[in-house]
Short mmCIF file of C-alpha atoms and ligand atoms in Angstrom, two decimals:
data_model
loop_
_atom_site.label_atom_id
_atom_site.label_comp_id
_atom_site.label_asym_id
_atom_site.label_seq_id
_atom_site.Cartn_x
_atom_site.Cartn_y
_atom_site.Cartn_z
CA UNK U 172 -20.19 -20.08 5.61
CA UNK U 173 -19.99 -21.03 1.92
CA UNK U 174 -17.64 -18.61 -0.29
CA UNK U 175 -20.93 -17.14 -1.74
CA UNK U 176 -22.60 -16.80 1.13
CA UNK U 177 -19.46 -14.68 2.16
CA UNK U 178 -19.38 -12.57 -0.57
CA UNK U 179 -22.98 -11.76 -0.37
CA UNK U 180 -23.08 -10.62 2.92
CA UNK U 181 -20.30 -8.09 2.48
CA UNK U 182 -22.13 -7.22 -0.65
CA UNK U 183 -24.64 -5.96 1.44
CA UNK U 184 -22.41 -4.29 3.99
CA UNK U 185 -21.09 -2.27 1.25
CA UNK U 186 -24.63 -1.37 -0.15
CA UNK U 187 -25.44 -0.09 3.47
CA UNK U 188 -22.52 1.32 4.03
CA UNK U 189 -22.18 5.55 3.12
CA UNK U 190 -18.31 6.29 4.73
CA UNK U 191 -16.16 3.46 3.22
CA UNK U 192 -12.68 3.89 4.20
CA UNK U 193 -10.64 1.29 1.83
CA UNK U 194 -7.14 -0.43 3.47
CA UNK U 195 -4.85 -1.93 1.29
CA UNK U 196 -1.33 -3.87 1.09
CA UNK U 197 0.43 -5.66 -1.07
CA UNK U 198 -2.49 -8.08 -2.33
CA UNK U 199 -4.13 -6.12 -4.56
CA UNK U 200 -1.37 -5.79 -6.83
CA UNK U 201 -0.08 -8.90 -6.86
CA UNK U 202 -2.74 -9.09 -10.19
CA UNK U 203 -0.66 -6.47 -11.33
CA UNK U 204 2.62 -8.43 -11.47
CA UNK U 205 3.99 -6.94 -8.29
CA UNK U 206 4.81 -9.83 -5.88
CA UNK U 207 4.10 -9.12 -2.56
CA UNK U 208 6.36 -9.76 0.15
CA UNK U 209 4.78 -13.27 2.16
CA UNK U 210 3.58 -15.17 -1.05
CA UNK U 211 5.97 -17.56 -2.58
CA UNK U 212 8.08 -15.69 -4.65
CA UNK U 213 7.45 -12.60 -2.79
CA UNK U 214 9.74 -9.82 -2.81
CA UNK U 215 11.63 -10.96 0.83
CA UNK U 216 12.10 -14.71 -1.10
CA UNK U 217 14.41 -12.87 -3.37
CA UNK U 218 16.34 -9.99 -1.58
CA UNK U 219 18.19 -9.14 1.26
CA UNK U 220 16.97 -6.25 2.96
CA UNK U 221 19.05 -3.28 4.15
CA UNK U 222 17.32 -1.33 7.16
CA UNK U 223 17.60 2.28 7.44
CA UNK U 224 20.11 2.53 10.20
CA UNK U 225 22.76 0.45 7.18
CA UNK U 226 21.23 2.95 4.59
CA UNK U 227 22.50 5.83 5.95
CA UNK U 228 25.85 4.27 7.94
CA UNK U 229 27.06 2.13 4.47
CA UNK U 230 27.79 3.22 1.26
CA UNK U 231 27.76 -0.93 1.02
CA UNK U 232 24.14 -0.87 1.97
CA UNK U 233 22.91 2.10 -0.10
CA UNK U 234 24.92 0.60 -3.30
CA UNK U 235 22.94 -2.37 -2.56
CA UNK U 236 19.72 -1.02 -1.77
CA UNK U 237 20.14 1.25 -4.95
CA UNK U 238 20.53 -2.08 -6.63
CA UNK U 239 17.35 -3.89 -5.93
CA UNK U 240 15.39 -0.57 -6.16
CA UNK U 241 16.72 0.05 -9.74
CA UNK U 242 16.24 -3.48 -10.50
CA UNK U 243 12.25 -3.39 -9.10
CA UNK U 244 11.52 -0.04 -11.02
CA UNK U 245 10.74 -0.56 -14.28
CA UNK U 246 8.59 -3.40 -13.27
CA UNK U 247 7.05 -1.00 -10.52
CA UNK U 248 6.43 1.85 -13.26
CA UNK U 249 4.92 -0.21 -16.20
CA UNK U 250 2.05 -2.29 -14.16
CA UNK U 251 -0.87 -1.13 -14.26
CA UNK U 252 -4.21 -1.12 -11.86
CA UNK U 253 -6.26 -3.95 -12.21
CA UNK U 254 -10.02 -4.76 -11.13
CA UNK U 255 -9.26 -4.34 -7.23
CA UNK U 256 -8.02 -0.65 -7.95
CA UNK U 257 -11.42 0.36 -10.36
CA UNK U 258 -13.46 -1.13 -7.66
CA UNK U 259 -12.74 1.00 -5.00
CA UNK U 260 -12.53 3.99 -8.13
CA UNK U 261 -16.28 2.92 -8.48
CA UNK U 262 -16.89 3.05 -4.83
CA UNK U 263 -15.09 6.86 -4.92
CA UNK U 264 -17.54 7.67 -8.26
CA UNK U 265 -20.46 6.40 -6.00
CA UNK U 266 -19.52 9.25 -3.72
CA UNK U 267 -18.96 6.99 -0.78
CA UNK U 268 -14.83 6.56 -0.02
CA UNK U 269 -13.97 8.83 2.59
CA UNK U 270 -10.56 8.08 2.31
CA UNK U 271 -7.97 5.35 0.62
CA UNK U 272 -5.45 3.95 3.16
CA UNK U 273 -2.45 2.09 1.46
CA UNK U 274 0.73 -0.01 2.96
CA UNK U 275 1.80 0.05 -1.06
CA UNK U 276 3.99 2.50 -2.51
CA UNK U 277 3.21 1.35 -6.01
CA UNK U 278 1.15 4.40 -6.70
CA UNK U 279 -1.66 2.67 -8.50
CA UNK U 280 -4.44 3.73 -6.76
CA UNK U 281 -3.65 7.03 -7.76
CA UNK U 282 -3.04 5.56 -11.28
CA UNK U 283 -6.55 4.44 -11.46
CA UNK U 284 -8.04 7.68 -10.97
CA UNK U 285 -8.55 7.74 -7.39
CA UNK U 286 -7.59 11.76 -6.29
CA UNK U 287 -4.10 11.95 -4.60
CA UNK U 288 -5.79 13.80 -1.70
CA UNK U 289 -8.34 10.90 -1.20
CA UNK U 290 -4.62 8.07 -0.87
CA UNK U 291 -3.15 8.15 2.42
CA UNK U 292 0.06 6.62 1.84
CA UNK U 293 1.24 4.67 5.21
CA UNK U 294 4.83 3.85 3.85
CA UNK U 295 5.32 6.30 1.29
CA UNK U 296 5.85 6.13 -2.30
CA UNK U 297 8.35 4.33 -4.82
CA UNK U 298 7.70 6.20 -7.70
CA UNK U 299 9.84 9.49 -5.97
CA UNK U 300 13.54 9.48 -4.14
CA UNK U 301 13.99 12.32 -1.26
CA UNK U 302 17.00 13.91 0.19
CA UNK U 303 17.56 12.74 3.69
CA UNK U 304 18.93 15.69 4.18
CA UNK U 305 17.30 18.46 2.56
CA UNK U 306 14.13 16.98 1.36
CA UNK U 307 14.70 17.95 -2.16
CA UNK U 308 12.62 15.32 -4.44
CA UNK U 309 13.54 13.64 -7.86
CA UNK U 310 11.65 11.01 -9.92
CA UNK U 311 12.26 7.92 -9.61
CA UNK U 312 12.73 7.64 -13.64
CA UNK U 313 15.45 10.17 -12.97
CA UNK U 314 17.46 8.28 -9.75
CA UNK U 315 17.57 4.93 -12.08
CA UNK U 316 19.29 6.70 -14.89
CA UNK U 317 21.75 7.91 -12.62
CA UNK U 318 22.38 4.64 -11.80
CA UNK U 319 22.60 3.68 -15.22
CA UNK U 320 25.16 6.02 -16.11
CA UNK U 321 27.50 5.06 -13.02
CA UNK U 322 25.89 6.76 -9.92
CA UNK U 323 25.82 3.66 -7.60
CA UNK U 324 24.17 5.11 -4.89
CA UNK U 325 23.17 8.65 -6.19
CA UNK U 326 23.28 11.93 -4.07
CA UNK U 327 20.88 15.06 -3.52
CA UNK U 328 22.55 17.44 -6.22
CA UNK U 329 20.85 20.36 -4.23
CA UNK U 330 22.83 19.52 -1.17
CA UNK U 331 25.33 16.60 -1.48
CA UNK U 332 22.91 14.56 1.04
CA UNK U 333 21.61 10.67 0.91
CA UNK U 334 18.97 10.24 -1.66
CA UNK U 335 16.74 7.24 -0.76
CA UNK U 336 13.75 6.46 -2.27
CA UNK U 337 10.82 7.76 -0.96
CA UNK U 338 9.32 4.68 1.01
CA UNK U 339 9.44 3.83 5.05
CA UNK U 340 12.24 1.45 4.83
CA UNK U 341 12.33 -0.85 8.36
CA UNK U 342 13.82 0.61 11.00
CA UNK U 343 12.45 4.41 9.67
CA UNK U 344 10.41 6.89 11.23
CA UNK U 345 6.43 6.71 9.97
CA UNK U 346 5.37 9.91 8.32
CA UNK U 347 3.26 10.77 11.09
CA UNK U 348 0.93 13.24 9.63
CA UNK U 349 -0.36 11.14 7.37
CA UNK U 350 -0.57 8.34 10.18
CA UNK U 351 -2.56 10.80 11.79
CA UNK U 352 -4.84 11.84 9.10
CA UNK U 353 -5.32 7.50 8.47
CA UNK U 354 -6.57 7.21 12.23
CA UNK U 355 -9.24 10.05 11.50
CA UNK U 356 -10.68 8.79 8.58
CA UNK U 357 -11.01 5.28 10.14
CA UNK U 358 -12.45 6.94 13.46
CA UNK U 359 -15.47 8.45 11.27
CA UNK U 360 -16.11 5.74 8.86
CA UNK U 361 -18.73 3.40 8.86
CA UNK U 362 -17.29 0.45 6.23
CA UNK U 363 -13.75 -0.32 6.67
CA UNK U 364 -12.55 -2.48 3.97
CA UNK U 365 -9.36 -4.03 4.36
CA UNK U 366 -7.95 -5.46 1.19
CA UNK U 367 -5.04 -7.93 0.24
CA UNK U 368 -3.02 -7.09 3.51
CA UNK U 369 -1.55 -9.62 5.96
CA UNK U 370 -2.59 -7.35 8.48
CA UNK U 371 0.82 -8.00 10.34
CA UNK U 372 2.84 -5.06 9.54
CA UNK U 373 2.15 -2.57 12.29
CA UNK U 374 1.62 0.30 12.69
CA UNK U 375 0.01 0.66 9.66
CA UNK U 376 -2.11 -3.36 10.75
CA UNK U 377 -3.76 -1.23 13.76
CA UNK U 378 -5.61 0.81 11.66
CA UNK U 379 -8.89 -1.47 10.44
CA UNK U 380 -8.94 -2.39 14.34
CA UNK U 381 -9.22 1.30 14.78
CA UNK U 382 -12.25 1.69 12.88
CA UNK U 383 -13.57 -1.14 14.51
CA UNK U 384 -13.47 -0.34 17.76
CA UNK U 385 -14.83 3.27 17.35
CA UNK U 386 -18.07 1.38 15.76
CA UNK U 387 -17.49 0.57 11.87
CA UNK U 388 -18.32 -2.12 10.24
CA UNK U 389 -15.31 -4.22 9.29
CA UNK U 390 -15.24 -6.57 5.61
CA UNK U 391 -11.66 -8.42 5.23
CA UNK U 392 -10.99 -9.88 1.74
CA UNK U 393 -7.69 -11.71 1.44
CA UNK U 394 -6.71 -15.05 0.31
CA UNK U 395 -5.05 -16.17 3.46
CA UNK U 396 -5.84 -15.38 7.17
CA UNK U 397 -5.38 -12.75 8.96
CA UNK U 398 -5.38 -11.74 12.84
CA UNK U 399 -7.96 -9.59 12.55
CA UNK U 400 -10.59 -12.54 10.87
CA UNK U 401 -12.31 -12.69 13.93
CA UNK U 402 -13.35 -9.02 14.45
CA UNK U 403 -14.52 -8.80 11.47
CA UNK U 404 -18.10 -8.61 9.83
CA UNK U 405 -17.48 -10.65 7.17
CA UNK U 406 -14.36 -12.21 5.77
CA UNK U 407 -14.24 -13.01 1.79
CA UNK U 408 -11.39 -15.30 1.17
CA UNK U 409 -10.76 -15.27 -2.85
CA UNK U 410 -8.96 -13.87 -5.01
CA UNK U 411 -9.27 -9.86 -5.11
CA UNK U 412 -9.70 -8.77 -8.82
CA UNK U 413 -12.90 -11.30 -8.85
CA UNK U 414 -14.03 -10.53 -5.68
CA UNK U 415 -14.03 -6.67 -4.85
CA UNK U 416 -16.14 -5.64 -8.21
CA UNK U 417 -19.00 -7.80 -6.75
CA UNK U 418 -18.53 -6.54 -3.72
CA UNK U 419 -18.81 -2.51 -4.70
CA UNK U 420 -22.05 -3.69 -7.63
CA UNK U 421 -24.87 -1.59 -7.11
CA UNK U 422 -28.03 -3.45 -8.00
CA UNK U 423 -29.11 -6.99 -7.10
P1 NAD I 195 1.88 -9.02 2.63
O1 NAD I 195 2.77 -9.50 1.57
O2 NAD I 195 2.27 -9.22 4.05
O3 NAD I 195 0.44 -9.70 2.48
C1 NAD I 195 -0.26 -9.67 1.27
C2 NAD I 195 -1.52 -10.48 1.47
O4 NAD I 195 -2.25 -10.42 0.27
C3 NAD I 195 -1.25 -11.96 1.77
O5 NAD I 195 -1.89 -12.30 2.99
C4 NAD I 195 -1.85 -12.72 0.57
O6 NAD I 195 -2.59 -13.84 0.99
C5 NAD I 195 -2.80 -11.71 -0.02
N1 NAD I 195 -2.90 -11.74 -1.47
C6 NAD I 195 -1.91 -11.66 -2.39
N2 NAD I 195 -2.43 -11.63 -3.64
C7 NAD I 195 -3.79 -11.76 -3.50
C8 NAD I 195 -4.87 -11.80 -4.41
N3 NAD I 195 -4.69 -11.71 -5.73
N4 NAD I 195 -6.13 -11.93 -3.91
C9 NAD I 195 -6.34 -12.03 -2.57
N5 NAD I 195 -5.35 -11.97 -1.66
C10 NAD I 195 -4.09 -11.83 -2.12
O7 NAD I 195 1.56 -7.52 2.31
P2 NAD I 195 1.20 -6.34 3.29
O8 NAD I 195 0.27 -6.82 4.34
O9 NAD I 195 0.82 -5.21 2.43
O10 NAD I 195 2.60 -5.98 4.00
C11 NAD I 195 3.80 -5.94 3.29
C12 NAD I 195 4.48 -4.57 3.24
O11 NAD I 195 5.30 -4.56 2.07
C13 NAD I 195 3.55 -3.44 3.06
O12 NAD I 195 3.54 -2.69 4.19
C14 NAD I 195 4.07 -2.63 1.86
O13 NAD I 195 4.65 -1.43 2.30
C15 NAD I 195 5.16 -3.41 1.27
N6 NAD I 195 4.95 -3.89 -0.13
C16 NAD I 195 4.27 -3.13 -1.01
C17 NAD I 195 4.09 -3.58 -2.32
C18 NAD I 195 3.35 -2.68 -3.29
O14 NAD I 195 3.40 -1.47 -3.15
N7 NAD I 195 2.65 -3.24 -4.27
C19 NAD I 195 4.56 -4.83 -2.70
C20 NAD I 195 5.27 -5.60 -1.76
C21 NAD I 195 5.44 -5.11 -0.47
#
């Protein structure tokens, strides 16, 4: 099938479609300026990465962590959401996205417009640290000017407990709940469309199979492969900010 002839059949997938459920990962920022994490120059190409279990056993490995988190922020905190993010905002003004299902923490679907209550967020959010301990949150703003004024690895100041930012680092529990609340909305949808994810990172990678399997339609539009190409109803392979407002256009 010719890259047109792609498009246009999702196209009309999304026309038909009234339940969207949108899944998305790292791709559809990378038009943002965040790097994703498999693409040359992705985020694993330049960092080490410190796992939970040395996050809370090393002051070495929260110093470092700290490190690369406070380097990533401002980054993180200035980008803004491109044409990927206001297409699924149009599909949300069209009255027909159930839900928003994310593997980013970069906040920008929120940032577009889309309703926090409407963004299930799989592995958390950057733009927050937690207490490990007593769940007490801070900005992220805040935590990195700590840092800046000596704090290597900065504590809860309610408690004296680990702050970590609040993302799933590897090796950490999945916030459950919201897992939960994911698998419902892609249960009941009837357009699952999974967007600028590998499709690799699991749990959260089960979750477009999930709405396929209870009867959804299933679009995939990513620039490389992915494992779940050949369930789907149509895969677009192009680059997201060009492809996803045709997809989510109205007339024609
Ligand atoms: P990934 O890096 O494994 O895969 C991203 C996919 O997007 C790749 O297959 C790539 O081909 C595709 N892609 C990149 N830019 C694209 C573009 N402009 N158009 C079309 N396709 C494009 O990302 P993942 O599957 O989300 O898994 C990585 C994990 O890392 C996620 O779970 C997430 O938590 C985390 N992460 C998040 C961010 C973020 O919040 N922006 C950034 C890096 C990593």
């Amino acid at each position: 099938m010719s890259a047109d002839a792609a498009v246009e059949s999702a196209r009309r997938l999304v026309a038909a479609a009234e339940h969207v459920v949108g899944f998305t990962g790292a791709g559809i920022s990378t038009e943002s300026g965040i790097p994703d994490f498999r693409s040359p120059g992705g985020v694993w190409a330049e960092n080490r990465i410190v796992d939970y279990q040395e996050f809370v056993s090393s002051e070495a490995g929260r110093i470092e962590y700290w490190r690369q988190k406070a380097a990533a922020w401002p980054a993180m905190r200035d980008a803004q959401p491109n044409a990927g993010h206001a297409a699924f905002l149009e599909l949300h003004r069209q009255g027909r996205l159930d839900a928003l299902i994310t593997q980013n923490i970069d906040g920008l679907h929120q940032r577009s417009g889309l309703p926090a209550e409407r963004v299930f967020e799989l592995h958390g959010t950057t733009t927050e640290a937690g207490c490990l301990t007593c769940g007490d949150r801070i900005t992220s703003d805040e935590a990195c000017r700590r840092i800046e004024a000596g704090e290597q690895a900065p504590r809860c100041r309610e408690c004296g407990g680990l702050l970590k930012p609040a993302t799933i680092s590897f090796g950490q529990a999945m916030p459950w709940d919201v897992m939960e609340q994911a698998q419902t909305a892609a249960e009941a949808c009837d357009l699952m469309l999974a967007v600028g994810s590998s499709l690799v990172v699991e749990p959260a990678a089960s979750i477009p199979r999930v709405a396929r399997f209870a009867g959804a339609r299933l679009i995939i539009v990513n620039r490389d492969p992915t494992p779940l190409d050949r369930m789907a109803d149509a895969v677009v392979r192009g680059e997201i900010g060009a492809v996803l407002p045709e997809l989510v256009r109205r007339d024609g």
